[in-house]
């Protein structure tokens, strides 16, 4: 398939990184199409375990070109740290390129994110404090700086002054010291020297590669339930993780996208605030999932909120993304549980039930409607390498998810390592 997108189907951390790593070896390009270093995409392979923040999860295949796409916000300082870490593990990074049109995430974006989050409980969103919201705000307000600007110092200086003046007004509002643009120029020189050789303009490079029939894997960050337009606004990220945006962020035409793989964790987790109807709080089931699934944020280390699979949200997300395939991850984490639940509807306070995700003020009030499914406490899925080797109760659970989502399950993973997954052939 020339163009495939891999996107999160829940609230993030579904295992997108490991899915991209599994398919990247056969691709000409892997392109991260949105987000910034708020991502934590875990890849476990022969080089070790990596928590990738900005670098596409195809980096481990030297023949696969990796691009941080135009839809991303790039913090050059943390990217350089990430590259050092990857290279120290013996992985070459000559195959990494950056779109010259991607936004530069500046040190003041991080300061502003932290200041916004520090306003007290009523205003907090629970962000990763990586500066993502302020960087995308500057992009939309058309005062953002792009990586390619590093090669145009006069252009950059003029625009930096405007951007910094704006940031300083906001920082002053929060009682924070002002940023000095002259200090930033030192960093620009360093970033240009260290990253400049990786910059490409996706026009014409991606256009020509597409016309030649090269293959592309478009890697999403976060997930549809945190989509700026369709997620639990305002408890969302500041970009669009849905596949619809993938061609925009990558620099491809919309009809290029032939396959959309939704990565679905066998249960639900979220970090950050906002509604998640199947959240089990701190009950026995939640603690089981957190401990057996090691559900702590890859970027911030925060304990993830855990709960049962939400098939209402999944069905909506499958629709919005146009999923052609589902990849189920972390099925092994359910090994040992005697009973499982799937949320199949939401009840509103007036007693009516609905089959879609309503807007946030109403979403905060819904009660999940569950159906129960038997677990497979006497069996394990972790050794399974085919559908036939799964316990019958696990097959029944997955069949039901497939039915509720209306999309075929094509991959199942039962452990974090590269070989701990299989393609479904029934
Ligand atoms: P991403 O952000 O969507 O790439 O997902 P994360 O890397 O943040 O979170 C997924 C976590 O689950 C990582 O620690 C992975 O190593 C781990 N993981 C992925 N797939 C599986 C699986 O099938 N079983 C288990 N036990 N762990 C998995
Ligand atoms: P990956 O790609 C899980 C959450 C934050 C917060 C909201 C907004 O690894 O799945 P932001 O920093 O983007 O302004 O925060 O989104 N969030 C994530 N949750 N996984 C991530 O990335 C996340 N990136 C952001 O917790 O609720
Ligand atoms: Mg993650």
PDB file of C-alpha atoms in Angstrom, residues 74-263:
ATOM      1  CA  UNK A  74       9.746  20.948  16.676  1.00  0.00           C
ATOM      2  CA  UNK A  75      11.747  21.821  19.760  1.00  0.00           C
ATOM      3  CA  UNK A  76      15.277  21.703  18.307  1.00  0.00           C
ATOM      4  CA  UNK A  77      16.866  21.516  21.763  1.00  0.00           C
ATOM      5  CA  UNK A  78      15.005  18.377  22.852  1.00  0.00           C
ATOM      6  CA  UNK A  79      15.339  16.878  19.374  1.00  0.00           C
ATOM      7  CA  UNK A  80      19.138  17.155  19.637  1.00  0.00           C
ATOM      8  CA  UNK A  81      19.019  15.409  23.023  1.00  0.00           C
ATOM      9  CA  UNK A  82      16.826  12.667  21.591  1.00  0.00           C
ATOM     10  CA  UNK A  83      19.187  12.126  18.666  1.00  0.00           C
ATOM     11  CA  UNK A  84      22.146  11.864  21.027  1.00  0.00           C
ATOM     12  CA  UNK A  85      20.317   9.236  23.044  1.00  0.00           C
ATOM     13  CA  UNK A  86      19.398   7.189  19.967  1.00  0.00           C
ATOM     14  CA  UNK A  87      22.882   7.414  18.487  1.00  0.00           C
ATOM     15  CA  UNK A  88      24.456   6.390  21.819  1.00  0.00           C
ATOM     16  CA  UNK A  89      22.535   3.103  21.476  1.00  0.00           C
ATOM     17  CA  UNK A  90      24.283   2.455  18.150  1.00  0.00           C
ATOM     18  CA  UNK A  91      21.405   3.514  15.890  1.00  0.00           C
ATOM     19  CA  UNK A  92      22.301   5.640  12.850  1.00  0.00           C
ATOM     20  CA  UNK A  93      20.182   8.725  12.267  1.00  0.00           C
ATOM     21  CA  UNK A  94      21.342   9.779   8.785  1.00  0.00           C
ATOM     22  CA  UNK A  95      17.867   8.767   7.581  1.00  0.00           C
ATOM     23  CA  UNK A  96      16.138  11.524   9.602  1.00  0.00           C
ATOM     24  CA  UNK A  97      14.899  14.644   7.809  1.00  0.00           C
ATOM     25  CA  UNK A  98      12.928  17.660   8.996  1.00  0.00           C
ATOM     26  CA  UNK A  99      10.404  19.656   7.052  1.00  0.00           C
ATOM     27  CA  UNK A 100      11.741  23.189   6.632  1.00  0.00           C
ATOM     28  CA  UNK A 101       8.102  24.258   6.944  1.00  0.00           C
ATOM     29  CA  UNK A 102       7.547  22.688  10.398  1.00  0.00           C
ATOM     30  CA  UNK A 103       7.094  25.147  13.259  1.00  0.00           C
ATOM     31  CA  UNK A 104       9.914  25.800  15.715  1.00  0.00           C
ATOM     32  CA  UNK A 105       8.899  25.296  19.316  1.00  0.00           C
ATOM     33  CA  UNK A 106      10.735  27.978  21.285  1.00  0.00           C
ATOM     34  CA  UNK A 107      11.880  28.020  24.924  1.00  0.00           C
ATOM     35  CA  UNK A 108       9.197  30.625  25.711  1.00  0.00           C
ATOM     36  CA  UNK A 109       6.464  28.243  24.536  1.00  0.00           C
ATOM     37  CA  UNK A 110       7.427  25.884  27.332  1.00  0.00           C
ATOM     38  CA  UNK A 111       7.476  28.729  29.866  1.00  0.00           C
ATOM     39  CA  UNK A 112       4.012  29.779  28.750  1.00  0.00           C
ATOM     40  CA  UNK A 113       2.631  26.224  28.878  1.00  0.00           C
ATOM     41  CA  UNK A 114       3.913  25.854  32.457  1.00  0.00           C
ATOM     42  CA  UNK A 115       2.491  29.270  33.385  1.00  0.00           C
ATOM     43  CA  UNK A 116      -0.947  28.402  31.928  1.00  0.00           C
ATOM     44  CA  UNK A 117      -0.960  25.088  33.767  1.00  0.00           C
ATOM     45  CA  UNK A 118       0.040  26.826  37.000  1.00  0.00           C
ATOM     46  CA  UNK A 119      -3.074  29.000  37.073  1.00  0.00           C
ATOM     47  CA  UNK A 120      -4.821  26.672  39.488  1.00  0.00           C
ATOM     48  CA  UNK A 121      -7.167  23.732  39.294  1.00  0.00           C
ATOM     49  CA  UNK A 122     -10.023  25.407  37.439  1.00  0.00           C
ATOM     50  CA  UNK A 123      -7.832  26.375  34.476  1.00  0.00           C
ATOM     51  CA  UNK A 124      -5.549  23.341  34.290  1.00  0.00           C
ATOM     52  CA  UNK A 125      -5.758  20.960  31.324  1.00  0.00           C
ATOM     53  CA  UNK A 126      -3.108  18.530  32.505  1.00  0.00           C
ATOM     54  CA  UNK A 127      -0.793  19.097  29.543  1.00  0.00           C
ATOM     55  CA  UNK A 128       2.674  17.611  29.213  1.00  0.00           C
ATOM     56  CA  UNK A 129       4.087  21.157  29.655  1.00  0.00           C
ATOM     57  CA  UNK A 130       6.154  20.709  26.505  1.00  0.00           C
ATOM     58  CA  UNK A 131       4.900  24.022  25.069  1.00  0.00           C
ATOM     59  CA  UNK A 132       2.635  22.390  22.499  1.00  0.00           C
ATOM     60  CA  UNK A 133      -0.419  24.640  22.975  1.00  0.00           C
ATOM     61  CA  UNK A 134       1.524  27.938  22.866  1.00  0.00           C
ATOM     62  CA  UNK A 135       3.526  26.799  19.804  1.00  0.00           C
ATOM     63  CA  UNK A 136       0.392  25.892  17.831  1.00  0.00           C
ATOM     64  CA  UNK A 137      -1.248  29.131  19.041  1.00  0.00           C
ATOM     65  CA  UNK A 138       1.609  31.112  17.523  1.00  0.00           C
ATOM     66  CA  UNK A 139       1.302  29.070  14.317  1.00  0.00           C
ATOM     67  CA  UNK A 140      -2.417  29.872  14.022  1.00  0.00           C
ATOM     68  CA  UNK A 141      -1.840  33.497  14.938  1.00  0.00           C
ATOM     69  CA  UNK A 142       0.746  33.597  12.136  1.00  0.00           C
ATOM     70  CA  UNK A 143       3.620  34.750  14.294  1.00  0.00           C
ATOM     71  CA  UNK A 144       5.278  31.302  14.482  1.00  0.00           C
ATOM     72  CA  UNK A 145       8.822  30.708  13.243  1.00  0.00           C
ATOM     73  CA  UNK A 146       9.611  27.777  10.983  1.00  0.00           C
ATOM     74  CA  UNK A 147      12.745  25.619  10.856  1.00  0.00           C
ATOM     75  CA  UNK A 148      13.616  26.916   7.393  1.00  0.00           C
ATOM     76  CA  UNK A 149      13.746  30.456   8.810  1.00  0.00           C
ATOM     77  CA  UNK A 150      17.064  29.485  10.440  1.00  0.00           C
ATOM     78  CA  UNK A 151      18.627  30.027   7.017  1.00  0.00           C
ATOM     79  CA  UNK A 152      17.159  33.513   6.639  1.00  0.00           C
ATOM     80  CA  UNK A 153      18.575  35.536   9.568  1.00  0.00           C
ATOM     81  CA  UNK A 154      17.084  38.904   8.574  1.00  0.00           C
ATOM     82  CA  UNK A 155      13.629  37.441   8.074  1.00  0.00           C
ATOM     83  CA  UNK A 156      14.003  35.520  11.340  1.00  0.00           C
ATOM     84  CA  UNK A 157      15.174  38.511  13.378  1.00  0.00           C
ATOM     85  CA  UNK A 158      12.258  40.660  12.308  1.00  0.00           C
ATOM     86  CA  UNK A 159       9.686  37.985  13.103  1.00  0.00           C
ATOM     87  CA  UNK A 160      11.350  36.858  16.304  1.00  0.00           C
ATOM     88  CA  UNK A 161      11.043  40.341  17.728  1.00  0.00           C
ATOM     89  CA  UNK A 162       7.284  40.356  17.192  1.00  0.00           C
ATOM     90  CA  UNK A 163       6.857  36.846  18.569  1.00  0.00           C
ATOM     91  CA  UNK A 164       8.992  37.549  21.651  1.00  0.00           C
ATOM     92  CA  UNK A 165       7.242  40.856  22.350  1.00  0.00           C
ATOM     93  CA  UNK A 166       3.946  38.973  22.404  1.00  0.00           C
ATOM     94  CA  UNK A 167       5.302  36.162  24.576  1.00  0.00           C
ATOM     95  CA  UNK A 168       6.837  38.653  27.009  1.00  0.00           C
ATOM     96  CA  UNK A 169       3.520  40.428  27.502  1.00  0.00           C
ATOM     97  CA  UNK A 170       1.940  37.131  28.451  1.00  0.00           C
ATOM     98  CA  UNK A 171       4.865  36.097  30.651  1.00  0.00           C
ATOM     99  CA  UNK A 172       4.633  39.445  32.469  1.00  0.00           C
ATOM    100  CA  UNK A 173       0.942  38.743  33.057  1.00  0.00           C
ATOM    101  CA  UNK A 174       1.997  35.582  34.914  1.00  0.00           C
ATOM    102  CA  UNK A 175       4.748  37.447  36.808  1.00  0.00           C
ATOM    103  CA  UNK A 176       7.510  35.693  34.846  1.00  0.00           C
ATOM    104  CA  UNK A 177      10.771  37.349  33.700  1.00  0.00           C
ATOM    105  CA  UNK A 178      11.030  38.525  30.084  1.00  0.00           C
ATOM    106  CA  UNK A 179      12.855  36.563  27.395  1.00  0.00           C
ATOM    107  CA  UNK A 180      15.737  38.299  25.609  1.00  0.00           C
ATOM    108  CA  UNK A 181      15.677  37.764  21.811  1.00  0.00           C
ATOM    109  CA  UNK A 182      19.482  38.184  21.617  1.00  0.00           C
ATOM    110  CA  UNK A 183      19.936  35.031  23.734  1.00  0.00           C
ATOM    111  CA  UNK A 184      17.814  33.114  21.274  1.00  0.00           C
ATOM    112  CA  UNK A 185      20.061  34.048  18.362  1.00  0.00           C
ATOM    113  CA  UNK A 186      22.909  32.083  19.952  1.00  0.00           C
ATOM    114  CA  UNK A 187      20.669  29.014  20.029  1.00  0.00           C
ATOM    115  CA  UNK A 188      19.558  29.551  16.436  1.00  0.00           C
ATOM    116  CA  UNK A 189      23.164  29.333  15.289  1.00  0.00           C
ATOM    117  CA  UNK A 190      23.655  26.075  17.146  1.00  0.00           C
ATOM    118  CA  UNK A 191      20.400  24.597  15.834  1.00  0.00           C
ATOM    119  CA  UNK A 192      21.247  25.588  12.257  1.00  0.00           C
ATOM    120  CA  UNK A 193      24.732  24.056  12.545  1.00  0.00           C
ATOM    121  CA  UNK A 194      23.509  20.818  14.107  1.00  0.00           C
ATOM    122  CA  UNK A 195      20.216  20.286  12.284  1.00  0.00           C
ATOM    123  CA  UNK A 196      20.476  22.352   9.109  1.00  0.00           C
ATOM    124  CA  UNK A 197      21.708  19.448   6.955  1.00  0.00           C
ATOM    125  CA  UNK A 198      18.531  17.499   7.760  1.00  0.00           C
ATOM    126  CA  UNK A 199      16.099  20.155   6.512  1.00  0.00           C
ATOM    127  CA  UNK A 200      14.187  19.460   3.325  1.00  0.00           C
ATOM    128  CA  UNK A 201      11.286  21.216   1.702  1.00  0.00           C
ATOM    129  CA  UNK A 202       8.634  18.482   1.316  1.00  0.00           C
ATOM    130  CA  UNK A 203       7.723  20.280  -1.869  1.00  0.00           C
ATOM    131  CA  UNK A 204       9.211  18.949  -4.109  1.00  0.00           C
ATOM    132  CA  UNK A 205      10.739  15.954  -2.262  1.00  0.00           C
ATOM    133  CA  UNK A 206       7.573  14.243  -1.019  1.00  0.00           C
ATOM    134  CA  UNK A 207       5.611  15.213  -4.111  1.00  0.00           C
ATOM    135  CA  UNK A 208       8.163  13.542  -6.384  1.00  0.00           C
ATOM    136  CA  UNK A 209       8.490  10.466  -4.168  1.00  0.00           C
ATOM    137  CA  UNK A 210       4.704  10.059  -4.209  1.00  0.00           C
ATOM    138  CA  UNK A 211       4.568  10.428  -7.971  1.00  0.00           C
ATOM    139  CA  UNK A 212       7.225   7.732  -8.288  1.00  0.00           C
ATOM    140  CA  UNK A 213       5.000   5.342  -6.313  1.00  0.00           C
ATOM    141  CA  UNK A 214       7.140   5.230  -3.160  1.00  0.00           C
ATOM    142  CA  UNK A 215       5.469   3.940   0.007  1.00  0.00           C
ATOM    143  CA  UNK A 216       4.640   6.055   3.050  1.00  0.00           C
ATOM    144  CA  UNK A 217       3.695   5.349   6.635  1.00  0.00           C
ATOM    145  CA  UNK A 218       2.159   8.374   8.352  1.00  0.00           C
ATOM    146  CA  UNK A 219       2.670   8.236  12.126  1.00  0.00           C
ATOM    147  CA  UNK A 220       0.132   9.970  14.332  1.00  0.00           C
ATOM    148  CA  UNK A 221       0.795  11.360  17.787  1.00  0.00           C
ATOM    149  CA  UNK A 222      -1.738  11.068  20.625  1.00  0.00           C
ATOM    150  CA  UNK A 223      -5.235  10.075  19.519  1.00  0.00           C
ATOM    151  CA  UNK A 224      -8.641  11.112  18.262  1.00  0.00           C
ATOM    152  CA  UNK A 225     -10.180  11.601  21.721  1.00  0.00           C
ATOM    153  CA  UNK A 226      -7.618  14.402  22.188  1.00  0.00           C
ATOM    154  CA  UNK A 227      -8.172  15.851  18.696  1.00  0.00           C
ATOM    155  CA  UNK A 228      -8.410  19.642  18.744  1.00  0.00           C
ATOM    156  CA  UNK A 229     -11.773  19.595  16.940  1.00  0.00           C
ATOM    157  CA  UNK A 230     -13.329  16.212  17.778  1.00  0.00           C
ATOM    158  CA  UNK A 231     -11.813  15.307  21.127  1.00  0.00           C
ATOM    159  CA  UNK A 232     -12.871  16.259  24.640  1.00  0.00           C
ATOM    160  CA  UNK A 233     -12.329  19.983  24.077  1.00  0.00           C
ATOM    161  CA  UNK A 234     -10.715  21.855  25.833  1.00  0.00           C
ATOM    162  CA  UNK A 235      -8.980  18.805  27.363  1.00  0.00           C
ATOM    163  CA  UNK A 236      -7.266  18.097  24.059  1.00  0.00           C
ATOM    164  CA  UNK A 237      -3.965  18.676  22.350  1.00  0.00           C
ATOM    165  CA  UNK A 238      -3.527  21.623  19.999  1.00  0.00           C
ATOM    166  CA  UNK A 239      -3.316  19.666  16.742  1.00  0.00           C
ATOM    167  CA  UNK A 240      -5.402  17.050  14.893  1.00  0.00           C
ATOM    168  CA  UNK A 241      -4.281  13.464  15.510  1.00  0.00           C
ATOM    169  CA  UNK A 242      -7.056  12.055  13.289  1.00  0.00           C
ATOM    170  CA  UNK A 243      -6.033  10.477   9.992  1.00  0.00           C
ATOM    171  CA  UNK A 244      -7.903  13.116   8.015  1.00  0.00           C
ATOM    172  CA  UNK A 245      -5.112  15.510   8.903  1.00  0.00           C
ATOM    173  CA  UNK A 246      -2.326  13.051   8.061  1.00  0.00           C
ATOM    174  CA  UNK A 247      -1.969  14.025   4.378  1.00  0.00           C
ATOM    175  CA  UNK A 248      -1.984  17.733   5.294  1.00  0.00           C
ATOM    176  CA  UNK A 249       0.751  17.336   7.888  1.00  0.00           C
ATOM    177  CA  UNK A 250       2.812  15.039   5.660  1.00  0.00           C
ATOM    178  CA  UNK A 251       2.429  16.974   2.403  1.00  0.00           C
ATOM    179  CA  UNK A 252       0.362  14.469   0.406  1.00  0.00           C
ATOM    180  CA  UNK A 253      -2.971  14.837  -1.385  1.00  0.00           C
ATOM    181  CA  UNK A 254      -6.062  13.482   0.463  1.00  0.00           C
ATOM    182  CA  UNK A 255      -6.781  10.635  -1.961  1.00  0.00           C
ATOM    183  CA  UNK A 256      -3.257   9.284  -1.382  1.00  0.00           C
ATOM    184  CA  UNK A 257      -4.372   7.751   1.911  1.00  0.00           C
ATOM    185  CA  UNK A 258      -5.381   4.161   1.189  1.00  0.00           C
ATOM    186  CA  UNK A 259      -5.138   2.468   4.527  1.00  0.00           C
ATOM    187  CA  UNK A 260      -5.796   3.745   8.060  1.00  0.00           C
ATOM    188  CA  UNK A 261      -4.764   1.497  10.934  1.00  0.00           C
ATOM    189  CA  UNK A 262      -6.353   2.431  14.260  1.00  0.00           C
ATOM    190  CA  UNK A 263      -4.310   1.296  17.236  1.00  0.00           C
TER     191      UNK A 263
END
